[in-house]
PDB file of C-alpha atoms and ligand atoms in Angstrom:
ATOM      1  CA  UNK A   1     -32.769   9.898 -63.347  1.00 90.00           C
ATOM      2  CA  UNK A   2     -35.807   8.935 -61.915  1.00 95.00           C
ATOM      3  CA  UNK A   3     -36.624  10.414 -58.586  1.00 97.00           C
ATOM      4  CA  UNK A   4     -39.725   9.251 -56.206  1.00 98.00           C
ATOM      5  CA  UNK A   5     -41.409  12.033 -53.995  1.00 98.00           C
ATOM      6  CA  UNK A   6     -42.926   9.703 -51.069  1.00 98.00           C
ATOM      7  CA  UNK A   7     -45.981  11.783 -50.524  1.00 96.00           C
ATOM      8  CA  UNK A   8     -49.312  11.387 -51.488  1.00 94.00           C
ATOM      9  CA  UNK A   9     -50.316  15.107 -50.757  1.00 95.00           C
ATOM     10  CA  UNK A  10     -51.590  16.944 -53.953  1.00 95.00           C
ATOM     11  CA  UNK A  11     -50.705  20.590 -52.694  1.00 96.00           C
ATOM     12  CA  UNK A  12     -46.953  19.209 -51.880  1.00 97.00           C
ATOM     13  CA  UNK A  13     -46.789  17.808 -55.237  1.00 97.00           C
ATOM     14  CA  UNK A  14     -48.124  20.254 -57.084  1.00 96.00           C
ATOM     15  CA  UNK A  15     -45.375  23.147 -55.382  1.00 97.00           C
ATOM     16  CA  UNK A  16     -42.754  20.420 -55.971  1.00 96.00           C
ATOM     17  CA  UNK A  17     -43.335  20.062 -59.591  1.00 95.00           C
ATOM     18  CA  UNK A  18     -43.376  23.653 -60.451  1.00 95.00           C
ATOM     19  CA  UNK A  19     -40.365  24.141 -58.380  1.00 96.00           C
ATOM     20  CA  UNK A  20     -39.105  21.693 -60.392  1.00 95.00           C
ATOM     21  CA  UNK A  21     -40.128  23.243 -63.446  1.00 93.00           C
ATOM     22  CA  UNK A  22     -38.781  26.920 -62.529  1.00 92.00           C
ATOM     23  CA  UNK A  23     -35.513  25.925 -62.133  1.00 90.00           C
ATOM     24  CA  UNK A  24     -35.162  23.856 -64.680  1.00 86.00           C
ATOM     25  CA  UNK A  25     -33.735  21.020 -63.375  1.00 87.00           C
ATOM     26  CA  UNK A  26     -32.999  18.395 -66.749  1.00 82.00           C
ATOM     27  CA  UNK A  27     -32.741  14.777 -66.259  1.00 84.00           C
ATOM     28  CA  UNK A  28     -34.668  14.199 -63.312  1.00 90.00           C
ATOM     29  CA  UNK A  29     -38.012  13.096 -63.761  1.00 93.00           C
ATOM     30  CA  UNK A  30     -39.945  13.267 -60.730  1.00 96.00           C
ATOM     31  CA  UNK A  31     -42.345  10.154 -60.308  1.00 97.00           C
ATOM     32  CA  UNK A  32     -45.165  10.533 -57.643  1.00 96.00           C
ATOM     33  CA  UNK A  33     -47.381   7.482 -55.192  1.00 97.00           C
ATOM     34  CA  UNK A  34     -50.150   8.029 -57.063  1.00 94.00           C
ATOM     35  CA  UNK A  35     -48.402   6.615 -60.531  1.00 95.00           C
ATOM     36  CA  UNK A  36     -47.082   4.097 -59.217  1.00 97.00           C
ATOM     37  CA  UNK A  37     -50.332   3.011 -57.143  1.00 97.00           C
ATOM     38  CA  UNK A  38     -49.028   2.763 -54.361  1.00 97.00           C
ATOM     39  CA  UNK A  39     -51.318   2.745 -51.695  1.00 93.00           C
ATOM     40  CA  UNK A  40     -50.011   1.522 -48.265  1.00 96.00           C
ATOM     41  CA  UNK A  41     -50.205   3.701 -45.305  1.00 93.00           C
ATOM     42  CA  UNK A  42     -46.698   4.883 -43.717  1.00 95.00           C
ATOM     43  CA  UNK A  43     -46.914   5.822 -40.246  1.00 93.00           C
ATOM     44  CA  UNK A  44     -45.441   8.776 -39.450  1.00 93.00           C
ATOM     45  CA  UNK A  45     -43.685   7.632 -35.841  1.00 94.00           C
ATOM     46  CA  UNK A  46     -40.264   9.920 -35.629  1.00 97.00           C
ATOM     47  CA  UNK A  47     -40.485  12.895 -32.997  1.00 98.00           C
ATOM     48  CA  UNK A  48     -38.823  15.232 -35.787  1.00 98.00           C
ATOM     49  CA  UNK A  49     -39.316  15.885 -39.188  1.00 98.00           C
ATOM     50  CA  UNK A  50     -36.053  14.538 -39.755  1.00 98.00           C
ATOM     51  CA  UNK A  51     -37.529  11.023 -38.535  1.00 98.00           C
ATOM     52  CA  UNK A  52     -40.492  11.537 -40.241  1.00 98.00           C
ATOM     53  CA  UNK A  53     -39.058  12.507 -43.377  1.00 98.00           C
ATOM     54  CA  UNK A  54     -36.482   9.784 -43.281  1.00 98.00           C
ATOM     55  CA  UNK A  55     -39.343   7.172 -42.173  1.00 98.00           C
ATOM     56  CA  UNK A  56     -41.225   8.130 -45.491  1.00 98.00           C
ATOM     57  CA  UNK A  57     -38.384   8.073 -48.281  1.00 98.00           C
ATOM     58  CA  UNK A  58     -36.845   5.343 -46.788  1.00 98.00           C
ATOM     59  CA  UNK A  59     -40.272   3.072 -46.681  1.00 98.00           C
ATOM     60  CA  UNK A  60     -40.365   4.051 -50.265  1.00 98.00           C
ATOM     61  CA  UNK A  61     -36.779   3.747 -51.435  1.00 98.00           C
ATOM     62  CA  UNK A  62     -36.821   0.121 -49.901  1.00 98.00           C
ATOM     63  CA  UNK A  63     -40.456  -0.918 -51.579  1.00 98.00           C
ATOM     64  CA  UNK A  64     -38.976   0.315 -54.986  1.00 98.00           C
ATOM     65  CA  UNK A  65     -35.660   0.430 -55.209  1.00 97.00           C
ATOM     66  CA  UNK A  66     -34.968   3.895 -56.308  1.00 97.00           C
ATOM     67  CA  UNK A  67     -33.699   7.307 -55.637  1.00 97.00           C
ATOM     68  CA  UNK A  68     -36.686   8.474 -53.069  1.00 98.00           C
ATOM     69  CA  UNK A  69     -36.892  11.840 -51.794  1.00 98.00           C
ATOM     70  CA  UNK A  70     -40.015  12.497 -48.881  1.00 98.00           C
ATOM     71  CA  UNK A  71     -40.996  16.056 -46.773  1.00 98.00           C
ATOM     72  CA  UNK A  72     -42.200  16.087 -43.494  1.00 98.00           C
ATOM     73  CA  UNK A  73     -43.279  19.846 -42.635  1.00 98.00           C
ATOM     74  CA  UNK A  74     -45.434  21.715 -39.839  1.00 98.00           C
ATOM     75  CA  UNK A  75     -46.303  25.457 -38.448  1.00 98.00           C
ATOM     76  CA  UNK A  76     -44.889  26.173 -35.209  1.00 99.00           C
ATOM     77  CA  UNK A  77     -46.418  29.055 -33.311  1.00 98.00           C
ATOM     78  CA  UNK A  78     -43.488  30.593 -30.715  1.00 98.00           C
ATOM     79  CA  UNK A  79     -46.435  31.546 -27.929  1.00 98.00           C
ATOM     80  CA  UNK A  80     -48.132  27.691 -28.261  1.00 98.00           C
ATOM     81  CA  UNK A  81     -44.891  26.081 -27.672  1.00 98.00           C
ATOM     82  CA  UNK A  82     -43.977  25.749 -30.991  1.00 98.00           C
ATOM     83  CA  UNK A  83     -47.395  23.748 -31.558  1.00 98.00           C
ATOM     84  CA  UNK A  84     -48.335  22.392 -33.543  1.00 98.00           C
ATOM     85  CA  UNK A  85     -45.663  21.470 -34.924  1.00 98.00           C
ATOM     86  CA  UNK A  86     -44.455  17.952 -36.469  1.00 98.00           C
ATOM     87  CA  UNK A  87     -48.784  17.760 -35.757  1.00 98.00           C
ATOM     88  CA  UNK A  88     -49.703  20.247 -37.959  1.00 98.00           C
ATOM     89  CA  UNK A  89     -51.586  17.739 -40.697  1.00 97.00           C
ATOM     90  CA  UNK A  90     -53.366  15.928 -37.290  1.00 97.00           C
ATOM     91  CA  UNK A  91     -54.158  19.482 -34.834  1.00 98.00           C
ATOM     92  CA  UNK A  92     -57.453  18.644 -34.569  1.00 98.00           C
ATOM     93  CA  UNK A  93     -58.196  14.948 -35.202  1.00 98.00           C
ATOM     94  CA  UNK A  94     -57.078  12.745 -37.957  1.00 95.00           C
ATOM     95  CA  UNK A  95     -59.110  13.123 -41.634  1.00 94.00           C
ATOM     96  CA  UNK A  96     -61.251  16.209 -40.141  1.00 97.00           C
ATOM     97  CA  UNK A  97     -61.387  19.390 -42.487  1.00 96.00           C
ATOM     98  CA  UNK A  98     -58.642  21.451 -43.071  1.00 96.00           C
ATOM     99  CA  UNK A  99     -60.941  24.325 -40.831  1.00 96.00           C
ATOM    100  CA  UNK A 100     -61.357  22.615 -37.907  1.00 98.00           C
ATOM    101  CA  UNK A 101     -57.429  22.822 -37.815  1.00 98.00           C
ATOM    102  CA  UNK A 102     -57.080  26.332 -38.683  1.00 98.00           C
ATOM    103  CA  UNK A 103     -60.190  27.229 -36.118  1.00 98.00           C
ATOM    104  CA  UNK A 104     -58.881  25.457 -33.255  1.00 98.00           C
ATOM    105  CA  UNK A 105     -55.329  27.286 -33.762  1.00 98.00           C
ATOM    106  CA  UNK A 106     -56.773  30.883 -33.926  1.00 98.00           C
ATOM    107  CA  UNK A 107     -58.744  29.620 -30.921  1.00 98.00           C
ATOM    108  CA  UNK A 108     -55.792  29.258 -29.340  1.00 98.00           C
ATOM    109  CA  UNK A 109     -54.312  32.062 -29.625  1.00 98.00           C
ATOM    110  CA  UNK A 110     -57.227  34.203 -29.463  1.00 96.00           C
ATOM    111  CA  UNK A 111     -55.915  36.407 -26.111  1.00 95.00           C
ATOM    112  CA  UNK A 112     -52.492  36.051 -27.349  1.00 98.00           C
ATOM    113  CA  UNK A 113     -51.103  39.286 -29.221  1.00 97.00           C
ATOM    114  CA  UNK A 114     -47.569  37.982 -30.138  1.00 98.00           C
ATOM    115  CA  UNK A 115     -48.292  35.643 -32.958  1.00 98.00           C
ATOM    116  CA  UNK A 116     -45.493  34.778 -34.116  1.00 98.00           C
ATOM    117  CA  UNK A 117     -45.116  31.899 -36.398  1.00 98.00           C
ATOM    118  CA  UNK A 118     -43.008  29.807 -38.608  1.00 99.00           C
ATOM    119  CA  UNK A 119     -43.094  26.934 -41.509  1.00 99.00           C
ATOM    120  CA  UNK A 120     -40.601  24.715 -41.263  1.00 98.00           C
ATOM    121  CA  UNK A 121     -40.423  21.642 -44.392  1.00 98.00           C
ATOM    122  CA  UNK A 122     -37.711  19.041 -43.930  1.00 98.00           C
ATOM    123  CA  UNK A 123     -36.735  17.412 -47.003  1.00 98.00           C
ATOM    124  CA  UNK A 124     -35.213  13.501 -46.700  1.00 98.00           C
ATOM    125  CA  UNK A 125     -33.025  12.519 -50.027  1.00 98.00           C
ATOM    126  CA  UNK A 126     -31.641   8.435 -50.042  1.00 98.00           C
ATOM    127  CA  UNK A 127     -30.271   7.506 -53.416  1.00 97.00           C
ATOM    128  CA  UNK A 128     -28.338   4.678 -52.635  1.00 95.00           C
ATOM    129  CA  UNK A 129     -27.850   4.048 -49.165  1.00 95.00           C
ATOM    130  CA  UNK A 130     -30.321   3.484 -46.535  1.00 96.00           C
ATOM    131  CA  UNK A 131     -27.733   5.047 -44.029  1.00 96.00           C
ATOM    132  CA  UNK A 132     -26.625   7.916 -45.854  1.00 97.00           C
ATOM    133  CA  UNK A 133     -29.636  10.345 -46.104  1.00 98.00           C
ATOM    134  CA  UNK A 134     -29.218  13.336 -46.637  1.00 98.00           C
ATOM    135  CA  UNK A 135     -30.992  16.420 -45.764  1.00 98.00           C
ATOM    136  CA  UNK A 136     -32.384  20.050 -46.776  1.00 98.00           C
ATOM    137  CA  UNK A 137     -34.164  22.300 -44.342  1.00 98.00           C
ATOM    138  CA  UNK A 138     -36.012  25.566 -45.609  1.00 98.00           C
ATOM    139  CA  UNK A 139     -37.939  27.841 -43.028  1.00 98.00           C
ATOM    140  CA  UNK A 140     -40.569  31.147 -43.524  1.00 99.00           C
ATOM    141  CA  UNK A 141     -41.092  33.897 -40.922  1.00 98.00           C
ATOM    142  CA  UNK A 142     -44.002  35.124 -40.596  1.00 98.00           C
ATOM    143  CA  UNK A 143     -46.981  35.201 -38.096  1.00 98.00           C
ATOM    144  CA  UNK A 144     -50.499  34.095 -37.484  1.00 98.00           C
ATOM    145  CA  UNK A 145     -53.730  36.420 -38.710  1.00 98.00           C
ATOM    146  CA  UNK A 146     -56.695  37.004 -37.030  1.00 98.00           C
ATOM    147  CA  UNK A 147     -59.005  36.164 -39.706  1.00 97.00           C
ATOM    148  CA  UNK A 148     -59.109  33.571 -42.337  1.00 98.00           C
ATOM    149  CA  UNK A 149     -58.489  34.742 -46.229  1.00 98.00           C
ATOM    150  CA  UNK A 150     -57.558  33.537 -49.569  1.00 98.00           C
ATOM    151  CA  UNK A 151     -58.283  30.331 -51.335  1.00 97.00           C
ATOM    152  CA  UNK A 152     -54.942  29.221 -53.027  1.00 98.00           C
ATOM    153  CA  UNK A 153     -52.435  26.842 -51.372  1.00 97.00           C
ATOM    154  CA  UNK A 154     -53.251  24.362 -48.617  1.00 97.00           C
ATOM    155  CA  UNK A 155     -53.200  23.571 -44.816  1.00 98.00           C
ATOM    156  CA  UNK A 156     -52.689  26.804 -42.897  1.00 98.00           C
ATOM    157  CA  UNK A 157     -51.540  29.669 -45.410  1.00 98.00           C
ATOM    158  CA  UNK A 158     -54.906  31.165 -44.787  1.00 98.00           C
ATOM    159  CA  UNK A 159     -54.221  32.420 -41.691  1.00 98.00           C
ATOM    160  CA  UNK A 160     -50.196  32.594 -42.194  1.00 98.00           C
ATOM    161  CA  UNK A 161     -48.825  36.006 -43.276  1.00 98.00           C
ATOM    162  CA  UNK A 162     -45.313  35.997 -44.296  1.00 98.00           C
ATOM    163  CA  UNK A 163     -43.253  38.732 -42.874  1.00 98.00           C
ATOM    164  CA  UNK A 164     -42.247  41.560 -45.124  1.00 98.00           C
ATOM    165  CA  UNK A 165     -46.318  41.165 -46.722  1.00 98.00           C
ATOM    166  CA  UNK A 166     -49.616  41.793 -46.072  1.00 98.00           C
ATOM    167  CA  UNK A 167     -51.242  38.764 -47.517  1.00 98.00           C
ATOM    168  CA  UNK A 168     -51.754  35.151 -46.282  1.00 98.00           C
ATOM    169  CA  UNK A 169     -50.307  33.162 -48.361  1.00 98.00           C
ATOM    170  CA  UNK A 170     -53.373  31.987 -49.275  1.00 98.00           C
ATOM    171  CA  UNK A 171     -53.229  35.334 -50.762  1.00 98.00           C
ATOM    172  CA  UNK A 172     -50.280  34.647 -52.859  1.00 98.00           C
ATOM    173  CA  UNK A 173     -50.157  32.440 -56.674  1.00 98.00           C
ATOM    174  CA  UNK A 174     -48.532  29.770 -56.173  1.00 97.00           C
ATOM    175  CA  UNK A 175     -45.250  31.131 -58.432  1.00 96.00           C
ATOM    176  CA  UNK A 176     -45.816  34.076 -55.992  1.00 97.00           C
ATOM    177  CA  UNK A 177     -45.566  31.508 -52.629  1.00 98.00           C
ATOM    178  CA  UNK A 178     -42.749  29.315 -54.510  1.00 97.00           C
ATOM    179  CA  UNK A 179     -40.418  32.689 -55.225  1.00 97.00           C
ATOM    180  CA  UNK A 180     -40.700  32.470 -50.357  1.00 98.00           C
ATOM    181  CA  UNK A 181     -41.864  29.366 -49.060  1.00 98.00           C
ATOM    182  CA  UNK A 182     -39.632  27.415 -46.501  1.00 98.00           C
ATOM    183  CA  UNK A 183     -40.512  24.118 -49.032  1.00 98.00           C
ATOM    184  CA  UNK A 184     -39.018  26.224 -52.090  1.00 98.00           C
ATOM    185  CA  UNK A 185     -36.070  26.924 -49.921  1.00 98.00           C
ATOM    186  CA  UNK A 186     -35.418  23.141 -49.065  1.00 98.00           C
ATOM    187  CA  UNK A 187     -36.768  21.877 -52.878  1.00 98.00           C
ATOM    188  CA  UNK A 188     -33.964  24.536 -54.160  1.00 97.00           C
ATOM    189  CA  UNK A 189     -31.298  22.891 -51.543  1.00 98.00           C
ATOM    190  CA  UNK A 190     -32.036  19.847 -52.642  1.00 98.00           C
ATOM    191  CA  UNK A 191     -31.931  20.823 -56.543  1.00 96.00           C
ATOM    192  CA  UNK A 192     -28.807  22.604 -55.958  1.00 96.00           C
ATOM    193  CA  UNK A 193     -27.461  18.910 -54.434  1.00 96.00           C
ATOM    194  CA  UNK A 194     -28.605  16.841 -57.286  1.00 95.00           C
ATOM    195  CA  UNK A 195     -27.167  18.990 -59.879  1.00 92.00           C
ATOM    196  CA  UNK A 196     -23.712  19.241 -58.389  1.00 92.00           C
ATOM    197  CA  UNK A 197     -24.132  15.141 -57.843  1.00 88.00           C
ATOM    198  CA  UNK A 198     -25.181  14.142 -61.261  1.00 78.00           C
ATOM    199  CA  UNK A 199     -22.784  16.388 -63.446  1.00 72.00           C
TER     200      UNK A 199
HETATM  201  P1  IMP B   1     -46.934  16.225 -43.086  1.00 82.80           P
HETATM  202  O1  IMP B   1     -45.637  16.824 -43.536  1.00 82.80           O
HETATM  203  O2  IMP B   1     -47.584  15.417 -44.140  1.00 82.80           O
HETATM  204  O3  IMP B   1     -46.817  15.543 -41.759  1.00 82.80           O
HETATM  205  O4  IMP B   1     -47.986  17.401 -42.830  1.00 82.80           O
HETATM  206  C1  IMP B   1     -47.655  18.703 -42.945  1.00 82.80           C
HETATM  207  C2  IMP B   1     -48.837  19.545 -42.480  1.00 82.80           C
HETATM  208  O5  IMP B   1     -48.293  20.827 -42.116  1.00 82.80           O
HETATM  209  C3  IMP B   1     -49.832  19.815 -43.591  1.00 82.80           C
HETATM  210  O6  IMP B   1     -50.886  18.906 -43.579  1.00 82.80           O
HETATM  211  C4  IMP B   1     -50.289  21.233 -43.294  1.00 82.80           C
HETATM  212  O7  IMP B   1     -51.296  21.223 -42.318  1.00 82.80           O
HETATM  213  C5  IMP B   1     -49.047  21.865 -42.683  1.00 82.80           C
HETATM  214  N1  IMP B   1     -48.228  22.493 -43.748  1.00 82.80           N
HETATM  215  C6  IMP B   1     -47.011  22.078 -44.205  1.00 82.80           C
HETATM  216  N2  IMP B   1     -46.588  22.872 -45.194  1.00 82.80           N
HETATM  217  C7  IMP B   1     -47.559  23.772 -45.388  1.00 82.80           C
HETATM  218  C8  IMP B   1     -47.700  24.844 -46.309  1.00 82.80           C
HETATM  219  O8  IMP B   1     -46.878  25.100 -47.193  1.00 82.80           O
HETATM  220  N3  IMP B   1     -48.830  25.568 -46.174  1.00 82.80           N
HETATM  221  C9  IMP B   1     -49.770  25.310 -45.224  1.00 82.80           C
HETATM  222  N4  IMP B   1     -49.707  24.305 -44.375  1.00 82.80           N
HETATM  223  C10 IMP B   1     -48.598  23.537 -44.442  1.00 82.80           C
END
């Protein structure tokens, strides 16, 4: 089967794949927006991942016509209100540097001891039915450091230290962040689905 991942993040692609990969999953062959060329913007309009997820694989499923599976994901911080949220990838301003996103959050909390934190990814599967999505939800614990450190991953696992560790998982190899992360715990949901579905 052929399976489109509605995203057009490398980072999310890349973790997909090799989740893909490290469990094995046979006759599913994961096809990304970049092959195909597609190059339209989707606007991201829902007020919960679930919408946003579900705007993004169904935009795609209905442009191509096949099995479509898209993640909306964010960091919410428990003392901000749970910001930023379904914002994460727009915190502070559209297209500005990954830093200026991570800087304005430890601004934020820079009197505030409890830093509590968590990833959330929301994963939106349609393969044949516009009104029957289905989806897989995968969350990490962790909380938010005071300084910025390690250059693997993406967005904000520089400053996001999982709980049980004392890394960020910027820290971590990327088998190392795919054995935790709350997108390896929806990916393997989502595996576990297909492979029930399709044998
Ligand atoms: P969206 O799902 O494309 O709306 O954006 C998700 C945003 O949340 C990313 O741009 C990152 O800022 C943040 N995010 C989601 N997952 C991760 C992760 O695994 N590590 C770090 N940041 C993440």
């Amino acid at each position: 089967m052929e399976l489109i991942f509605a995203s057009k993040n490398k980072d999310k692609i890349k973790e997909i794949r090799e989740l893909f990969k490290s469990f094995n999953v046979k006759n599913t062959k994961i096809l990304t927006l970049e092959e195909l060329k597609f190059s339209q913007f989707i606007e991201e309009s829902g007020n919960s991942y679930e919408e946003n997820a579900y705007i993004k694989a169904k935009y795609i499923y209905e442009y191509y016509k096949k099995p479509s599976f898209a993640d909306d994901s964010g960091l919410e911080v428990y003392k901000l209100n749970n910001k930023p949220g379904i914002f994460s990838s727009t915190f502070a301003g559209i297209n500005v540097s990954n830093y200026l996103h991570i800087n304005k959050l430890l601004s934020e909390l820079k009197d505030i001891n409890d830093r509590k934190a968590k990833f959330v990814c929301v994963i939106c599967l349609i393969l044949s039915n516009i009104n029957e999505p289905i989806f897989f939800r995968g969350e990490l614990e962790g909380e938010i450091s005071y300084k910025i450190k390690g250059n693997n991953g993406f967005g904000y696992d520089p400053i996001f230290i999982p709980n049980g560790y004392d890394k960020t998982l910027a820290e971590l190899t990327l088998v190392e962040k795919n054995k935790i992360s709350h997108r390896a715990i929806a990916v393997k949901k989502l595996i576990n689905y297909l492979t029930k579905k399709l044998n």
